mmCIF file of C-alpha atoms in Angstrom:
data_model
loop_
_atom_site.group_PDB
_atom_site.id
_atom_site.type_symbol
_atom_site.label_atom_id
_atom_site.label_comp_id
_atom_site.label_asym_id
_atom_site.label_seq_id
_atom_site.Cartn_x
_atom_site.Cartn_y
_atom_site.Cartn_z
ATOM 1 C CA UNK A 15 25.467 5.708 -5.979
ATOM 2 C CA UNK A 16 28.042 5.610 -9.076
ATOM 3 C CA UNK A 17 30.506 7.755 -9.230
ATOM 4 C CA UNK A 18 31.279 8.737 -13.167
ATOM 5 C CA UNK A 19 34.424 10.789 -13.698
ATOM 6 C CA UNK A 20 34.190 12.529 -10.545
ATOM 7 C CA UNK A 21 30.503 12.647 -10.578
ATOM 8 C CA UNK A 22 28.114 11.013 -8.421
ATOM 9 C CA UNK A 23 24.903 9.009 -10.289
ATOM 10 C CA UNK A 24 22.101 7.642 -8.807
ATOM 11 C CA UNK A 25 20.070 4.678 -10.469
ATOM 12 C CA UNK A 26 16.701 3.388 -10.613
ATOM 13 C CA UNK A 27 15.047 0.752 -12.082
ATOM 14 C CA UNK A 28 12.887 1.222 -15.037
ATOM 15 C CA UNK A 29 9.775 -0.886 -14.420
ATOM 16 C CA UNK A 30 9.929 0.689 -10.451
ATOM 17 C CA UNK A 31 9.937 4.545 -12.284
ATOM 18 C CA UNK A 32 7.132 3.656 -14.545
ATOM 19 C CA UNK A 33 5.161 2.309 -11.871
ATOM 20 C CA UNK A 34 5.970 4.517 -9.283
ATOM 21 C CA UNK A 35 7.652 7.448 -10.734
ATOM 22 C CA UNK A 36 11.406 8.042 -11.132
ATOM 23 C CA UNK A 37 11.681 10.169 -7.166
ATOM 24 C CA UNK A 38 10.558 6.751 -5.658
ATOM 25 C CA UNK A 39 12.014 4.408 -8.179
ATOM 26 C CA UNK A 40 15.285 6.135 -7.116
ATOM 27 C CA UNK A 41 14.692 5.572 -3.260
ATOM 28 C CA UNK A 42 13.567 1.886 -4.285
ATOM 29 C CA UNK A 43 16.994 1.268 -5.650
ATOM 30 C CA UNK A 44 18.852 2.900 -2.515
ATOM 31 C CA UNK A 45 16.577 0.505 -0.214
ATOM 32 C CA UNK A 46 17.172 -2.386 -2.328
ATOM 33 C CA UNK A 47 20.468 -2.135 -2.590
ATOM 34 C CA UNK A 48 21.169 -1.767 1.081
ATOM 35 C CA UNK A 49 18.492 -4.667 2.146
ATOM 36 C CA UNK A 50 20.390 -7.142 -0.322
ATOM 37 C CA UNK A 51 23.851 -6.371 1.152
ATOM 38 C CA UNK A 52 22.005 -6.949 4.766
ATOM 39 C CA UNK A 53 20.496 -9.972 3.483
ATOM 40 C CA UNK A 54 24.487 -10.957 2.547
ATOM 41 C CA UNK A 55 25.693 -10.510 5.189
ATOM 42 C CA UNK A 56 23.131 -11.883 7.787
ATOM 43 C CA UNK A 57 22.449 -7.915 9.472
ATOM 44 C CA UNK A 58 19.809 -6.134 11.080
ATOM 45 C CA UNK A 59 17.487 -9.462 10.786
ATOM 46 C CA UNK A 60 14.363 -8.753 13.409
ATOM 47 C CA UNK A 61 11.198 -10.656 13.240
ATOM 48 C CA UNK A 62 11.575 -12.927 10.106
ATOM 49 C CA UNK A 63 12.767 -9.549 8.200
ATOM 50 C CA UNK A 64 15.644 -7.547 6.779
ATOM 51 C CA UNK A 65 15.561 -3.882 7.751
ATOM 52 C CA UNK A 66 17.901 -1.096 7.056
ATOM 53 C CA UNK A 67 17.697 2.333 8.906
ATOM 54 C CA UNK A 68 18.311 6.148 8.302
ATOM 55 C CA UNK A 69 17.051 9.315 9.299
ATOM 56 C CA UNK A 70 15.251 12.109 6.795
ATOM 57 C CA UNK A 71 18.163 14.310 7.180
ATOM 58 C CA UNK A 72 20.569 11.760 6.299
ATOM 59 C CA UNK A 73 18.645 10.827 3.482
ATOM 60 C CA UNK A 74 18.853 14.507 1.937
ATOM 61 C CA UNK A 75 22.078 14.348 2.630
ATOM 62 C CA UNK A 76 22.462 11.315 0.381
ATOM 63 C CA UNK A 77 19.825 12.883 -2.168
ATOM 64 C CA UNK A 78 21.193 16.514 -2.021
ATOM 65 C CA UNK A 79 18.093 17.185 -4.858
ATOM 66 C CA UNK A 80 15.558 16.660 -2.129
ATOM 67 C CA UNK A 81 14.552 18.554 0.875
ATOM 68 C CA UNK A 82 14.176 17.029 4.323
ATOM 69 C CA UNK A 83 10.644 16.991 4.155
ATOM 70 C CA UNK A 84 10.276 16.202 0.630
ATOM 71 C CA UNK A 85 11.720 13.305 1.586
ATOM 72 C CA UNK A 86 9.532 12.760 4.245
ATOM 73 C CA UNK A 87 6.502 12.752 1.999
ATOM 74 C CA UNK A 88 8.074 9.815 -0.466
ATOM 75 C CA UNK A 89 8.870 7.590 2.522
ATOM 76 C CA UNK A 90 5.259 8.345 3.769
ATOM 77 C CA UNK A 91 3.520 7.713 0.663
ATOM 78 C CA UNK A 92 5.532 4.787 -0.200
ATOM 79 C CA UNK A 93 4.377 3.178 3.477
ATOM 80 C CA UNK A 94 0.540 4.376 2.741
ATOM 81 C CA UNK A 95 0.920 2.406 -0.746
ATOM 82 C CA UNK A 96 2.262 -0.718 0.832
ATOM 83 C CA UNK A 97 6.047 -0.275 -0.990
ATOM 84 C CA UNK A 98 7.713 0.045 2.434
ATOM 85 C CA UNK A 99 7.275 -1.200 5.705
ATOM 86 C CA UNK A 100 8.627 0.595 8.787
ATOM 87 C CA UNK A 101 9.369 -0.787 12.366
ATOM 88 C CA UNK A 102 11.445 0.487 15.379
ATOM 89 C CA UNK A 103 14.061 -1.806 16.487
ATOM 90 C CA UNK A 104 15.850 0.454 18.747
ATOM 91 C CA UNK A 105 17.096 -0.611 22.028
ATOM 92 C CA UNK A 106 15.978 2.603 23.879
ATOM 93 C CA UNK A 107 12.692 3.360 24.486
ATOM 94 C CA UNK A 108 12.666 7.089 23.576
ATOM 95 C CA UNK A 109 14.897 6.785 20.238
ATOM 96 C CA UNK A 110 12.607 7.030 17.364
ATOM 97 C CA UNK A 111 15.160 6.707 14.258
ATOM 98 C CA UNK A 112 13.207 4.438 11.836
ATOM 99 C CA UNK A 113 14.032 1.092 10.512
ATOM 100 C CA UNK A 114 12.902 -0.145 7.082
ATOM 101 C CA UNK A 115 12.186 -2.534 4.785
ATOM 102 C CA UNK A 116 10.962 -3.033 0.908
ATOM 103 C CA UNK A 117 7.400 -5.228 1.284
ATOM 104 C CA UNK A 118 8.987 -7.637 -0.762
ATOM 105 C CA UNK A 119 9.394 -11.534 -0.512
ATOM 106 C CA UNK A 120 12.821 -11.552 -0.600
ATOM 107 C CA UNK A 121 13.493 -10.289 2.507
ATOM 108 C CA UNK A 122 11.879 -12.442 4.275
ATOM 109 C CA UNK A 123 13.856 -14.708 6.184
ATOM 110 C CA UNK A 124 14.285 -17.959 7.985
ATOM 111 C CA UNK A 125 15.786 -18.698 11.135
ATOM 112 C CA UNK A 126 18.775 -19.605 8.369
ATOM 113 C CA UNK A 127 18.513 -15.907 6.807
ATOM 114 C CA UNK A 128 18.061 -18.124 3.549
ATOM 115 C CA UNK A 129 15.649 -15.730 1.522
ATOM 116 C CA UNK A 130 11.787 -17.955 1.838
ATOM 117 C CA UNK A 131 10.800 -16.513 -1.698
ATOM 118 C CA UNK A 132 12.149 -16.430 -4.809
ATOM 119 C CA UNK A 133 14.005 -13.113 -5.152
ATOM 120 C CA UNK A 134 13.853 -10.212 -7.263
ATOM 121 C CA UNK A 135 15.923 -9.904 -9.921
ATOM 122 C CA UNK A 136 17.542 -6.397 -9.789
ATOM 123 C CA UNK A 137 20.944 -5.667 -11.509
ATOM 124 C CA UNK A 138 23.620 -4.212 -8.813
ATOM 125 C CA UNK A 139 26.652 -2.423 -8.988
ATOM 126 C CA UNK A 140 29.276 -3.587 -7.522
ATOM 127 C CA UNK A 141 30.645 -0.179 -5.704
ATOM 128 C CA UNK A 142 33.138 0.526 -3.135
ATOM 129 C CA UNK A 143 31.778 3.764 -2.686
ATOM 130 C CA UNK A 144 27.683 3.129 -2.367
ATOM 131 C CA UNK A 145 25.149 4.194 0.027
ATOM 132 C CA UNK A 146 25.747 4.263 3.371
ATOM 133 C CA UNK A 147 23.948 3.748 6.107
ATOM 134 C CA UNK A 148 25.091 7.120 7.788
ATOM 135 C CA UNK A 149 23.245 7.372 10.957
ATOM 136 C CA UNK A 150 23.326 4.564 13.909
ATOM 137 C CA UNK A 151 20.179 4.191 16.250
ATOM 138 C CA UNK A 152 20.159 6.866 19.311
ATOM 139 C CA UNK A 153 22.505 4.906 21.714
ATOM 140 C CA UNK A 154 20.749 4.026 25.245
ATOM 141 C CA UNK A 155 22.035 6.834 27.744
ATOM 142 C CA UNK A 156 22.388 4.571 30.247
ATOM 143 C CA UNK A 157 25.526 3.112 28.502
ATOM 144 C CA UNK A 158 27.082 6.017 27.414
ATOM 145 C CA UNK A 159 28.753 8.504 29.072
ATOM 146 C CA UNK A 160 28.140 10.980 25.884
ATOM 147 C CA UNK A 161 24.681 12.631 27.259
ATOM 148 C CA UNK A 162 22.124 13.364 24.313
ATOM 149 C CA UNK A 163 21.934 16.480 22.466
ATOM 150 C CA UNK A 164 19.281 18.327 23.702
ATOM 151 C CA UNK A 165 20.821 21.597 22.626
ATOM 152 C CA UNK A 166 19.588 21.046 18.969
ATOM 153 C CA UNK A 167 15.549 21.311 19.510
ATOM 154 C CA UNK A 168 16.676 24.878 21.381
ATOM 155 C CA UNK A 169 19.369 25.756 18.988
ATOM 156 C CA UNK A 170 16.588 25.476 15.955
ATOM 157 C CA UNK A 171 13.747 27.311 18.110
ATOM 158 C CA UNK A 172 16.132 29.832 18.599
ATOM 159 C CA UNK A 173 16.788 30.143 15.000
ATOM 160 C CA UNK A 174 13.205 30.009 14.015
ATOM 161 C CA UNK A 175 12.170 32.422 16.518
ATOM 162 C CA UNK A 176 15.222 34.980 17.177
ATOM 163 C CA UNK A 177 14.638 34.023 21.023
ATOM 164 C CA UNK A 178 17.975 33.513 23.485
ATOM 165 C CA UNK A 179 16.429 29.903 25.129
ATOM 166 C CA UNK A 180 18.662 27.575 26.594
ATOM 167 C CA UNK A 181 18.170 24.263 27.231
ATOM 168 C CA UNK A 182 17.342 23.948 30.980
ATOM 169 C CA UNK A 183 16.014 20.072 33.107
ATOM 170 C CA UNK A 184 12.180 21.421 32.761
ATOM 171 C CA UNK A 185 13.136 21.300 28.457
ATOM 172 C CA UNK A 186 15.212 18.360 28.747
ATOM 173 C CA UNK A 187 12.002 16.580 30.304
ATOM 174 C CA UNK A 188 9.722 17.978 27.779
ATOM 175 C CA UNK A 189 11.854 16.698 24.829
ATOM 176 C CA UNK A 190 12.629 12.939 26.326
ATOM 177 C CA UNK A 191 8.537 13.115 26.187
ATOM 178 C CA UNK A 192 8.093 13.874 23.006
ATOM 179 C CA UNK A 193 10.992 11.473 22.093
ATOM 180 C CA UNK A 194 9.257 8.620 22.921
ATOM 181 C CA UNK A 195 6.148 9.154 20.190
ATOM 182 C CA UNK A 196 8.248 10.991 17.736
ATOM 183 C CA UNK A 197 11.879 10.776 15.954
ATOM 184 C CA UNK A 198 14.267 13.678 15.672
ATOM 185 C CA UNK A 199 13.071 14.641 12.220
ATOM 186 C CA UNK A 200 9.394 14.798 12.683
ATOM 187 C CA UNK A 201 9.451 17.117 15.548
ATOM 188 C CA UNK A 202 12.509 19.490 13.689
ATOM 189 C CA UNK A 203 10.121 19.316 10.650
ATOM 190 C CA UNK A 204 6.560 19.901 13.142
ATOM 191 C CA UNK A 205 8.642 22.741 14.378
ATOM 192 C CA UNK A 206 9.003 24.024 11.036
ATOM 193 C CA UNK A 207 5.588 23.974 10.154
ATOM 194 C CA UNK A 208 4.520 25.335 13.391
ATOM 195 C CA UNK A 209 6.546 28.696 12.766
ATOM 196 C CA UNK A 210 4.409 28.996 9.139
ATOM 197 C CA UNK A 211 1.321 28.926 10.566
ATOM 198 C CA UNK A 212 -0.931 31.744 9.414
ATOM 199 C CA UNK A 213 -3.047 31.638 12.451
ATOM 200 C CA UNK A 214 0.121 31.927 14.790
ATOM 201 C CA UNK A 215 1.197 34.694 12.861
ATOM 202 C CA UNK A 216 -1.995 36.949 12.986
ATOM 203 C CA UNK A 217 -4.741 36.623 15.507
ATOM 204 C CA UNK A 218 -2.340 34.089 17.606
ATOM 205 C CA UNK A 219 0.723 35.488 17.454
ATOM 206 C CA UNK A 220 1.345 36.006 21.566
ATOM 207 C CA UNK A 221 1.742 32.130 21.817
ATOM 208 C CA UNK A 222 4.002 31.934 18.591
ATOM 209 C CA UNK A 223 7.516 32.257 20.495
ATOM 210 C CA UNK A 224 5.894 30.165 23.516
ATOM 211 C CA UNK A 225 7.955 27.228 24.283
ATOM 212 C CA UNK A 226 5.735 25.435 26.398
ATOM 213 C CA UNK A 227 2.761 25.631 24.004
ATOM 214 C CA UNK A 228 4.312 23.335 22.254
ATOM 215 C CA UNK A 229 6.429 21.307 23.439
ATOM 216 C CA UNK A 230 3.845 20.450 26.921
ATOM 217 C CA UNK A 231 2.156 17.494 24.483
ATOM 218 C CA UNK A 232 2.504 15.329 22.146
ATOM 219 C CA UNK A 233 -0.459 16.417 20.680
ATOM 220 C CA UNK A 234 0.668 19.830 19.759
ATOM 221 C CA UNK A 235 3.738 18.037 17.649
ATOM 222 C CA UNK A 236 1.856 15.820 15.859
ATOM 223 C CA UNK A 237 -0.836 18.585 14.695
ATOM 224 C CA UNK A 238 1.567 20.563 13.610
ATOM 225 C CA UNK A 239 3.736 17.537 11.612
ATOM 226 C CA UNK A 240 0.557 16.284 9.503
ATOM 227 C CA UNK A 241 -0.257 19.920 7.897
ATOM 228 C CA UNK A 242 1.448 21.908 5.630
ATOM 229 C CA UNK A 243 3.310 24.647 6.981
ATOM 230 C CA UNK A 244 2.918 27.105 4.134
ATOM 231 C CA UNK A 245 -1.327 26.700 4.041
ATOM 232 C CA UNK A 246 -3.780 27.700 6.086
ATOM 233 C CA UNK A 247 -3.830 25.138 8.827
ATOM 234 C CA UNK A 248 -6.218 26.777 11.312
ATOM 235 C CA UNK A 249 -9.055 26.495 8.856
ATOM 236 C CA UNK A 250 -8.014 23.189 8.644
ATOM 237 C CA UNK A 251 -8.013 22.080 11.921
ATOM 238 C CA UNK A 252 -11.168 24.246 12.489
ATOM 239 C CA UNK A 253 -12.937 22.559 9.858
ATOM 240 C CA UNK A 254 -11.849 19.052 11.700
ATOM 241 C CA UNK A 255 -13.468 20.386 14.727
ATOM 242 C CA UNK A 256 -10.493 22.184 16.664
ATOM 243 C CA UNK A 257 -10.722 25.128 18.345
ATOM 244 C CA UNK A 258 -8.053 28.112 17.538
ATOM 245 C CA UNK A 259 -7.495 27.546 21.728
ATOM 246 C CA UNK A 260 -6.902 23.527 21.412
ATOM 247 C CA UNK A 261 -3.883 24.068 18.644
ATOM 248 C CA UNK A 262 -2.302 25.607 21.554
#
């Protein structure tokens, strides 16, 4: 991130935007830049590797021109094409925040953190005001006296669904559940999707505003997650063999 007479500029790299396209070139050059300061300064090394970590909503908040799950969809397709590697590193069990890394040579490491490969040339700026890693790992309850925010999963229901719920233990249980499979983001954005759905919105609409029916499994959130939100996803899990009854 450059800041130009009171401006902020993002970069890319030319050969990663012709490849790739200029919205992952761009993400590229945020990872790289961030991996090669870790490298520097001997950080976040796990398992031979450099990682660096953020969440989707930090993310658009450091790329204001793309949506949550916009985002989402680069850092998918950039794991599915081998660009990016992903890996949870965090010390408690149910925190899902996500840890990366470029699936390139140089950040591979000895026990010395000496890079094993040859690495890639990039040109950096040197900036006092880059990237940031803005989010830290969910802290481990147990050594915090801070308890977890809960209140957000009901908060956004609420808002989705013009319901009054609050959070209550029988919630807090559910969401610790669904904690452990999935990160913050991915069951905000399943969420999302779930409150599109045409079927829930027609022929299903008695079990729309239903807590439980989704939150009971971790099935229900990852359904929802891996469709889109504005198409009709009943005749596409119908046509992968799922009843209207088993969405619920």
């Amino acid at each position: 991130m450059v800041k130009m007479n009171n401006l902020l500029a993002h970069a890319f790299g030319v050969e990663d935007a012709k490849k790739y396209g200029v919205e992952i070139a761009i993400i590229i050059y945020h990872f790289t830049f961030w991996l090669n300061k870790n490298v520097a300064d001997n950080s976040n090394v796990y398992d031979g590797r450099v990682w660096t970590y953020n969440s989707a909503s930090k993310f658009a908040e450091i790329f204001p021109y793309f949506s949550e799950r916009k985002i989402y969809r680069l850092l998918q397709k950039m794991e599915d094409e081998g660009i990016l590697l992903s890996a949870n590193y965090n010390k408690a069990g149910y925190d899902r925040t996500k840890w990366y890394s470029l699936n390139y040579p140089e950040y591979c490491v000895s026990d010395t953190t000496e890079p094993i490969c040859q690495k890639r040339k990039m040109d950096l700026p040197k900036l006092s005001n880059a990237f940031t890693e803005s989010v830290e790992p969910i802290p481990d309850i147990n050594q915090i006296s801070k308890p977890y925010n809960y209140k957000q999963f009901v908060e956004l229901w609420n808002e989705l669904h013009g319901t009054k719920l609050r959070v209550t233990e029988s919630k807090e249980k559910q969401i610790r559940a669904r904690l452990k499979k999935f990160n913050e983001d991915e069951i905000k954005q399943s969420m999302r999707n779930r409150y599109k759905d045409k079927w829930l919105n027609g022929d299903g609409i008695q079990y729309l505003k239903d807590w439980s029916a989704f939150w009971r499994n971790d099935e229900k959130v990852e359904r929802y997650l891996n469709v889109e939100g504005d198409g009709d996803e009943q005749d596409a899990w119908t046509e992968k063999g799922f009843s209207p009854v088993g969405i619920l």
